[in-house]
mmCIF file of C-alpha atoms in Angstrom:
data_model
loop_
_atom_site.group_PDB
_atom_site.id
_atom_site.type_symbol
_atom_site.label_atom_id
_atom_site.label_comp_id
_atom_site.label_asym_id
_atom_site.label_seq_id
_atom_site.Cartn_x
_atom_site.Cartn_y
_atom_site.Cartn_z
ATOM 1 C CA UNK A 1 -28.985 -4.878 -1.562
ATOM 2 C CA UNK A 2 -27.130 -2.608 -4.326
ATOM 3 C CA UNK A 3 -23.084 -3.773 -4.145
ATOM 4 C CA UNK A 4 -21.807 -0.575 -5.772
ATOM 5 C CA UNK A 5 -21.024 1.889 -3.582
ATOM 6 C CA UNK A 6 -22.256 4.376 -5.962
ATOM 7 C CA UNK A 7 -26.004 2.848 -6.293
ATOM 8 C CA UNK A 8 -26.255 3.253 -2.039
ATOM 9 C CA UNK A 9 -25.266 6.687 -2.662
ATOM 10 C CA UNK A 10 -27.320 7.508 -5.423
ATOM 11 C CA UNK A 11 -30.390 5.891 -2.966
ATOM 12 C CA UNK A 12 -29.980 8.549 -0.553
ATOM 13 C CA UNK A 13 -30.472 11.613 -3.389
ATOM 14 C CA UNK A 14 -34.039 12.984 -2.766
ATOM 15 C CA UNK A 15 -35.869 14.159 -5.844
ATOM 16 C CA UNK A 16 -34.036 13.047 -8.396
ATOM 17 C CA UNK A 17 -34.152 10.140 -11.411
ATOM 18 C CA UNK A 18 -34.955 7.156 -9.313
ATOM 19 C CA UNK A 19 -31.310 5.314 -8.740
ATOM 20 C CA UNK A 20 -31.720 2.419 -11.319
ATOM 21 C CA UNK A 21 -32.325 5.219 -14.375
ATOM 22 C CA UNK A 22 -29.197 7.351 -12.564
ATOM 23 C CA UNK A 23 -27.028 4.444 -12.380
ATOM 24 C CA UNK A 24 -28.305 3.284 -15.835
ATOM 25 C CA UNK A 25 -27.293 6.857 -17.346
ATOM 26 C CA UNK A 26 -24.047 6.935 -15.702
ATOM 27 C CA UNK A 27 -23.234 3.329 -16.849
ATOM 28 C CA UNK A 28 -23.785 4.433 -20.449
ATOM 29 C CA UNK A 29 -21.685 7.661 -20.051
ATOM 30 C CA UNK A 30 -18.548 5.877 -18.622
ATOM 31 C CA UNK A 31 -19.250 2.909 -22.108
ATOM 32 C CA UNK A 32 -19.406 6.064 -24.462
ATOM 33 C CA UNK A 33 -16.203 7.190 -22.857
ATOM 34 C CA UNK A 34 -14.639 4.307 -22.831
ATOM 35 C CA UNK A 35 -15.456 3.856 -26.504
ATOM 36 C CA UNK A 36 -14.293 7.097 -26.859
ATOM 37 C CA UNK A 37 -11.036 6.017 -25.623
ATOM 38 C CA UNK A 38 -10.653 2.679 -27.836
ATOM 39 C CA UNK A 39 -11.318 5.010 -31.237
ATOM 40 C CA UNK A 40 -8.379 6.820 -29.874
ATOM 41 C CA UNK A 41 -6.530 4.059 -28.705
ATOM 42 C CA UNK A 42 -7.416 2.330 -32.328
ATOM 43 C CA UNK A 43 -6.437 5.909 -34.477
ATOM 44 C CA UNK A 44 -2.993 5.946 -32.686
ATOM 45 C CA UNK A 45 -1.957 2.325 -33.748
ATOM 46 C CA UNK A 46 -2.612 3.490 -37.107
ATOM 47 C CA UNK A 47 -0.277 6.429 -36.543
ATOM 48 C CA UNK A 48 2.251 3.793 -35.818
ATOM 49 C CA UNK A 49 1.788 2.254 -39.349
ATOM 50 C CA UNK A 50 1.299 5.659 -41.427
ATOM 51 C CA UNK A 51 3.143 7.996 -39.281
ATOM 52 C CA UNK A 52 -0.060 10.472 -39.340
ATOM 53 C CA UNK A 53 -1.293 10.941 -35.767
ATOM 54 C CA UNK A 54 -4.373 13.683 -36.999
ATOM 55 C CA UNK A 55 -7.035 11.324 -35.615
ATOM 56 C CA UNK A 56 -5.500 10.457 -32.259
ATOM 57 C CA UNK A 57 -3.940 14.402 -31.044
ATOM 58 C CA UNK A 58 -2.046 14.925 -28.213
ATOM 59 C CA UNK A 59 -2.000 17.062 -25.327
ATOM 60 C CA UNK A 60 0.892 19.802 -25.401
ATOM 61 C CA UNK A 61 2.880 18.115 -22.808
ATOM 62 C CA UNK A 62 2.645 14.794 -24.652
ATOM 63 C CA UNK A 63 5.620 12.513 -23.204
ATOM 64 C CA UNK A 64 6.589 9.023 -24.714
ATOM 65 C CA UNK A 65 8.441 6.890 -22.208
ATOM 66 C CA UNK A 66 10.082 3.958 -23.693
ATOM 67 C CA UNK A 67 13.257 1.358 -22.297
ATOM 68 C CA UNK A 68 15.416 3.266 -24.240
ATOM 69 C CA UNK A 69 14.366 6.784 -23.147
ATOM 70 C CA UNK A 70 11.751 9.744 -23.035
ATOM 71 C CA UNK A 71 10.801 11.654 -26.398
ATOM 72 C CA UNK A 72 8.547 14.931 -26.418
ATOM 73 C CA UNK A 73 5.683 15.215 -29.555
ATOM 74 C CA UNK A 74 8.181 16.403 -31.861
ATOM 75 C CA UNK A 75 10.733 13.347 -31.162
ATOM 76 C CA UNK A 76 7.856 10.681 -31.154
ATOM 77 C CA UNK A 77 6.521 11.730 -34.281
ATOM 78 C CA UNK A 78 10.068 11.803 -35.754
ATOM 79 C CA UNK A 79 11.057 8.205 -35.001
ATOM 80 C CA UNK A 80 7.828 6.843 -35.342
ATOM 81 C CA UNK A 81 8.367 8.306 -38.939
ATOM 82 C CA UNK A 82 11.365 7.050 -39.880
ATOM 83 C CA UNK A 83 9.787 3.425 -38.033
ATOM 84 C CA UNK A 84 6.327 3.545 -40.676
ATOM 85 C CA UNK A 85 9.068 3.432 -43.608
ATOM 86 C CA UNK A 86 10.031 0.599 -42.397
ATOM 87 C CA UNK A 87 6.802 -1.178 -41.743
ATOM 88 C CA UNK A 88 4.835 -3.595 -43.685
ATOM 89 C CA UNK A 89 1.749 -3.886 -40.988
ATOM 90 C CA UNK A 90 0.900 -3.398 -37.478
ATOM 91 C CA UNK A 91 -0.843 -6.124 -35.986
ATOM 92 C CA UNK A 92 -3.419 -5.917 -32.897
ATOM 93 C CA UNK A 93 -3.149 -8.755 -30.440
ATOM 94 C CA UNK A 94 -5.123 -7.405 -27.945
ATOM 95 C CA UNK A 95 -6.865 -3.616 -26.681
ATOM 96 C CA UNK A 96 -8.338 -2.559 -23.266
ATOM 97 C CA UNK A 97 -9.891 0.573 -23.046
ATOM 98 C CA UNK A 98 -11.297 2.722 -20.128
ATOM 99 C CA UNK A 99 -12.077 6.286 -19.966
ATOM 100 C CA UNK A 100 -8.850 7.669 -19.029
ATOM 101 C CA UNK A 101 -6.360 5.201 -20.198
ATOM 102 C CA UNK A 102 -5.715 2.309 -23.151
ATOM 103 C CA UNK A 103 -3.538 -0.895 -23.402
ATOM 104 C CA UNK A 104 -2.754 -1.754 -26.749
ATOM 105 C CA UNK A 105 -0.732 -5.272 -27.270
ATOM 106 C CA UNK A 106 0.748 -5.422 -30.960
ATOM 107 C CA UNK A 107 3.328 -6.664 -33.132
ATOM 108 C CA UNK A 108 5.365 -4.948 -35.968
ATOM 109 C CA UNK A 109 5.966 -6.479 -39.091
ATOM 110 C CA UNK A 110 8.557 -5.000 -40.979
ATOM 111 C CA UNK A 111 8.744 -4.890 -45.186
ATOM 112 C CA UNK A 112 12.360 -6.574 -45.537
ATOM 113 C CA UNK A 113 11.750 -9.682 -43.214
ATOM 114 C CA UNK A 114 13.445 -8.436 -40.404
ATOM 115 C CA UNK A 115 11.966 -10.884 -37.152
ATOM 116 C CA UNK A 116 8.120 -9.385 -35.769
ATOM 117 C CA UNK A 117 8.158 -6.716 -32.930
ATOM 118 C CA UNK A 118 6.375 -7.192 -30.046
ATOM 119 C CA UNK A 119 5.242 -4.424 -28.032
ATOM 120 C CA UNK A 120 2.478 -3.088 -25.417
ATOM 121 C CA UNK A 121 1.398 0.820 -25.447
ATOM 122 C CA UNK A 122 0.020 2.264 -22.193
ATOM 123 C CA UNK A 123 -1.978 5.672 -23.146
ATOM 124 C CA UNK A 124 -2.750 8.223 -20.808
ATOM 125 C CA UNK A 125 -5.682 9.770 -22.377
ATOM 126 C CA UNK A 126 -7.055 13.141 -21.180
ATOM 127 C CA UNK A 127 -10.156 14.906 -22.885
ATOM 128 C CA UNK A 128 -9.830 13.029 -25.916
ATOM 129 C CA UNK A 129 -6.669 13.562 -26.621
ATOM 130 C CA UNK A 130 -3.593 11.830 -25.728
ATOM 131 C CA UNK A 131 -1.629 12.820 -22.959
ATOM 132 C CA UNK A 132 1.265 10.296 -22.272
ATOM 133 C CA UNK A 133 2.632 7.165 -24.117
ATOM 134 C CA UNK A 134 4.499 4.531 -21.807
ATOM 135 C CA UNK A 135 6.088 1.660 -24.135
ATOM 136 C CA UNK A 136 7.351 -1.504 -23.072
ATOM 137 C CA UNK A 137 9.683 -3.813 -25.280
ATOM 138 C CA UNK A 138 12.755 -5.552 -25.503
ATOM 139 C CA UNK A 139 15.368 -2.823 -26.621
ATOM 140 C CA UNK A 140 17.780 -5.257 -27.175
ATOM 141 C CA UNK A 141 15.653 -6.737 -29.671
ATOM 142 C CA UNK A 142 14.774 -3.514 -31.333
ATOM 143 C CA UNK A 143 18.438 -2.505 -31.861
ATOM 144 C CA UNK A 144 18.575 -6.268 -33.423
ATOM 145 C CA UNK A 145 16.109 -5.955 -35.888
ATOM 146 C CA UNK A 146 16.994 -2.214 -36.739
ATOM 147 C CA UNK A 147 21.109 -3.637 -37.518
ATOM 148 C CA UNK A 148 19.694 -6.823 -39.147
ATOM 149 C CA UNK B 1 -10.676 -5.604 -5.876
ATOM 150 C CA UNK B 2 -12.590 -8.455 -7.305
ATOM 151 C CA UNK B 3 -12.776 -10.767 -10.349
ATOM 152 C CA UNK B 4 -9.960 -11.564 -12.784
ATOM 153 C CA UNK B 5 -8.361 -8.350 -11.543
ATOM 154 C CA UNK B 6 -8.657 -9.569 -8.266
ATOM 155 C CA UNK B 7 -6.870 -13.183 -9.263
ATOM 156 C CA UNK B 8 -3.792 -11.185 -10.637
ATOM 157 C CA UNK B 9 -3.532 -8.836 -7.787
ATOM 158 C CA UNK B 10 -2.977 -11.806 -5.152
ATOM 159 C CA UNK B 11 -0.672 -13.273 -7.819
ATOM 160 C CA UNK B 12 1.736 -10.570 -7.723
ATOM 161 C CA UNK B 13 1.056 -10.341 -3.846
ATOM 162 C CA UNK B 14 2.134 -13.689 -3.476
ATOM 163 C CA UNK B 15 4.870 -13.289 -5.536
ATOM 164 C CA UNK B 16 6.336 -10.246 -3.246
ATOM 165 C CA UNK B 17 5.446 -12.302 -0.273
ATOM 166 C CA UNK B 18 7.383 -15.341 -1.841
ATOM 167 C CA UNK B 19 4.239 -17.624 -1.497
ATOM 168 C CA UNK B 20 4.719 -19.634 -4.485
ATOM 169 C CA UNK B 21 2.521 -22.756 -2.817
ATOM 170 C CA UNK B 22 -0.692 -19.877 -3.255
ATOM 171 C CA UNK B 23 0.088 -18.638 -6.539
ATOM 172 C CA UNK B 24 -3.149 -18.522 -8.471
ATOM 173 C CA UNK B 25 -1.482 -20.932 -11.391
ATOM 174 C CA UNK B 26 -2.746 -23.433 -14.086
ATOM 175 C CA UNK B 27 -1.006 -26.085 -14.306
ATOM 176 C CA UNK B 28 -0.586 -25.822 -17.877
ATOM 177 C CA UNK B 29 0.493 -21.945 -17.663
ATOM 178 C CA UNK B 30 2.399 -20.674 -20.237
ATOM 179 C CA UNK B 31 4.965 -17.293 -19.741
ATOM 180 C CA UNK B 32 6.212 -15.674 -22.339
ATOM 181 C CA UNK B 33 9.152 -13.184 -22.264
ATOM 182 C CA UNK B 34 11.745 -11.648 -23.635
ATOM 183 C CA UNK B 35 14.058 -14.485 -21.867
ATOM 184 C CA UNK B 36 11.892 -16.868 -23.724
ATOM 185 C CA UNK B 37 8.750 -19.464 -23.101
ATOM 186 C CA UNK B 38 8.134 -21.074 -19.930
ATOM 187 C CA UNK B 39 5.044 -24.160 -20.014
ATOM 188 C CA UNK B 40 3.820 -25.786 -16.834
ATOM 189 C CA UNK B 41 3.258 -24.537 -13.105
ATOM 190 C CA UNK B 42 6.626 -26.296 -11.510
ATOM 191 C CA UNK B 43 9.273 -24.856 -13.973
ATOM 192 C CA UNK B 44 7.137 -21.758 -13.854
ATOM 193 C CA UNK B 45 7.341 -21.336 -10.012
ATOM 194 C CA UNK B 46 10.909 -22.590 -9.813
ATOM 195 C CA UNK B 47 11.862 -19.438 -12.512
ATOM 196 C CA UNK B 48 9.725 -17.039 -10.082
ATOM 197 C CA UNK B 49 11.550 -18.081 -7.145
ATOM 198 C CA UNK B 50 14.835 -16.625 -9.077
ATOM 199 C CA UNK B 51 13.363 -13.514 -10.535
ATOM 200 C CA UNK B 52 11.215 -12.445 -7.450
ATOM 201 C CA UNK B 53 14.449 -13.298 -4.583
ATOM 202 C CA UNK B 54 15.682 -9.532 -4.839
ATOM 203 C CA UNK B 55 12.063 -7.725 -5.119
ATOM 204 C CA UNK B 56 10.290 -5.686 -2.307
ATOM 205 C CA UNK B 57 7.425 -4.953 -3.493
ATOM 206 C CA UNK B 58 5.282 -4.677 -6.963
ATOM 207 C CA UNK B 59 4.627 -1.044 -7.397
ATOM 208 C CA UNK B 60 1.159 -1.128 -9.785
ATOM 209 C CA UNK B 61 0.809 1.679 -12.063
ATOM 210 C CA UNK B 62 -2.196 0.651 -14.285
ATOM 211 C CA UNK B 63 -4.415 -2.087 -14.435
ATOM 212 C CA UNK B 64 -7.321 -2.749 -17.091
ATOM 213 C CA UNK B 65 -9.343 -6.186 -16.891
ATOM 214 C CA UNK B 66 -11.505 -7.028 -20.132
ATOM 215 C CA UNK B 67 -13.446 -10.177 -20.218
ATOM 216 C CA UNK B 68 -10.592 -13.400 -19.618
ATOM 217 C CA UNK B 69 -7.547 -10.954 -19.975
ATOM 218 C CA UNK B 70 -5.969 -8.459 -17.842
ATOM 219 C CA UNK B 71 -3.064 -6.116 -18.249
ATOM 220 C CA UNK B 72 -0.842 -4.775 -15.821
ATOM 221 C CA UNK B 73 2.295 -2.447 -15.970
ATOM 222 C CA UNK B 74 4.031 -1.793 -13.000
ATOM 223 C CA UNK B 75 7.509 -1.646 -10.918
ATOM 224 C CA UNK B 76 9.194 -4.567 -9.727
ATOM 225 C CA UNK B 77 11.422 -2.803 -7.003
ATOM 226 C CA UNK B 78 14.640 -4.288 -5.793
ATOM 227 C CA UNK B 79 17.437 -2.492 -3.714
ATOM 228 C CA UNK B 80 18.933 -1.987 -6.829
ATOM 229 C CA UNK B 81 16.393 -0.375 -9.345
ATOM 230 C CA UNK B 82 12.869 -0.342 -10.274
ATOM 231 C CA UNK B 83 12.463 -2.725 -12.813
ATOM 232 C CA UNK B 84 9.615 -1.195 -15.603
ATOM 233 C CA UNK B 85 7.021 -4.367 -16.699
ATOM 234 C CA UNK B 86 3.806 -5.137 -18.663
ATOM 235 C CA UNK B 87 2.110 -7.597 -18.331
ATOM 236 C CA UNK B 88 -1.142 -9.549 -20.407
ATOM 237 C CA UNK B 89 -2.864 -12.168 -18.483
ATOM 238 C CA UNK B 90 -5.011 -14.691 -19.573
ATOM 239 C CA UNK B 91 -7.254 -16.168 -16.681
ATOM 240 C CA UNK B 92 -9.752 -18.942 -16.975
ATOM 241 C CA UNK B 93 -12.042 -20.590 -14.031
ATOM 242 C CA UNK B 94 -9.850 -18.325 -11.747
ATOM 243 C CA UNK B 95 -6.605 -19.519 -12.850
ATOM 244 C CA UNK B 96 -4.445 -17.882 -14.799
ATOM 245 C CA UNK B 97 -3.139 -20.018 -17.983
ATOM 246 C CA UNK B 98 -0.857 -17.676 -19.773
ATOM 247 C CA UNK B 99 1.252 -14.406 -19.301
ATOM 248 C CA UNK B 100 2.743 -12.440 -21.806
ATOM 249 C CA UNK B 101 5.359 -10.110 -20.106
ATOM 250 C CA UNK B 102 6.880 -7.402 -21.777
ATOM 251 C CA UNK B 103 10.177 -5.506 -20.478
ATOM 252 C CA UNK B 104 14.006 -4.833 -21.735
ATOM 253 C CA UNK B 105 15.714 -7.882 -21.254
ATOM 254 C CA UNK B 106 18.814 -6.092 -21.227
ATOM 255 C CA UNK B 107 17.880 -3.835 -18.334
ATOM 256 C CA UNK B 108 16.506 -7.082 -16.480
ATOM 257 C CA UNK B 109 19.628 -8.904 -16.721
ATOM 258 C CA UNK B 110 21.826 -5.885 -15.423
ATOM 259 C CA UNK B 111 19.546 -5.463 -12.800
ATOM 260 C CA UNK B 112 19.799 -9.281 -11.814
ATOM 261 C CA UNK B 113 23.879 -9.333 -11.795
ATOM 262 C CA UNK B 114 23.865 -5.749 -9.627
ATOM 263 C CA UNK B 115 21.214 -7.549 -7.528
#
């Protein structure tokens, strides 16, 4: 007895590829996308580190929402600028991907020995692109590390 | 909703509903936050029954599960505010053993004193 909802509808298609191949197909299209979506997800974390965002674009009405306000394109790109100059590395903790959205879990380590950064990056991601940023972190210990 | 995604979602349910006897806990569980590191289910629960007294309800936003982790953002709403937070579980044999939460710790603490 199929669980997914989709394989019981897929049963009740006449003349077409028998269920198992459709859901098999589909399966595979959703991994590639997801894939698709960790690349991304992977590109913009290096963005972070080099300031260069060409391999993870965004959408025109790219918003990044963060604890310490929201910043169109043209603001993200600036501070995360002025941030790379600062950086030594970016370090992944942790990714999830799916096709329309990516969780990224890193920390910042910064050149002059200022104390790590932790931080986790919700992506929006729409048609390969990137669509919305949602940051979460402790500003208080941003503003910390940025006076230290 | 099933699975380790499942586990998490009656965790936070519980937590709105103030059932801290249900909460899907190890025993050794370790949180992590911007207030600092909590180890072991009693201290754990004892800290939840502070932070959770003002919320209504645990607005979910996102939610991605990948093999033993899953991570959730969402809005803990209070009469106050709604408080923005990301979470990274770590689950194993349908417990969950560690949480990494990530929020302003600033914003959390004005929240609690306007509470």
């Amino acid at each position: 007895m199929p669980r997914n909802p989709w394989r019981q509808l897929l049963a009740r298609l006449p003349e077409h590829e028998p269920p198992e191949e459709a859901w098999n197909r589909i399966e595979a299209h959703l991994e590639a996308q997801s894939n698709g979506g960790r690349a991304i997800a992977l590109a913009y974390l290096d963005g972070l580190r080099t300031g260069d965002f060409a391999a993870s674009p965004f959408t025109p009405d790219f918003v990044c929402t963060t604890p310490i306000g929201r910043m169109d394109q043209r603001e993200f790109l600036d501070a995360v600028r002025n941030l790379a100059r600062l950086l030594r590395s970016v370090e992944l903790e942790g990714m999830m991907a799916s096709t329309d959205k990516a969780c990224l879990r890193y920390i910042l380590h910064f050149r002059d020995g200022r104390p790590d950064f932790h931080a986790v990056d919700w992506l929006s991601l729409e048609a390969g692109k990137i669509r919305a940023v949602n940051a979460y972190f402790d500003a208080s210990g941003l503003f910390n590390q940025m006076s230290a | 909703m099933a699975g380790n995604s499942g586990i998490v979602k009656r965790y936070l349910d519980a937590l709105v509903a103030k059932e801290f006897e249900t909460l899907p806990l190890a025993e050794d569980i370790v949180h992590v936050s911007p207030f600092g590191t909590v180890k072991g289910r009693k201290p754990f629960v004892e800290a939840c029954k502070l932070v959770v007294s003002e919320t209504k309800e645990i607005a979910i936003l996102d939610l991605l599960e990948e093999g033993d982790s899953v991570s959730v953002r969402y809005e803990a709403v209070t009469p106050v505010r709604r408080m923005p937070i990301t979470e990274w579980y770590t689950l194993k044999d349908g417990l969950i053993t560690r949480i990494d939460a990530y929020f302003d710790g600033a914003a959390a603490s004005a929240s609690a004193s306007a509470a």
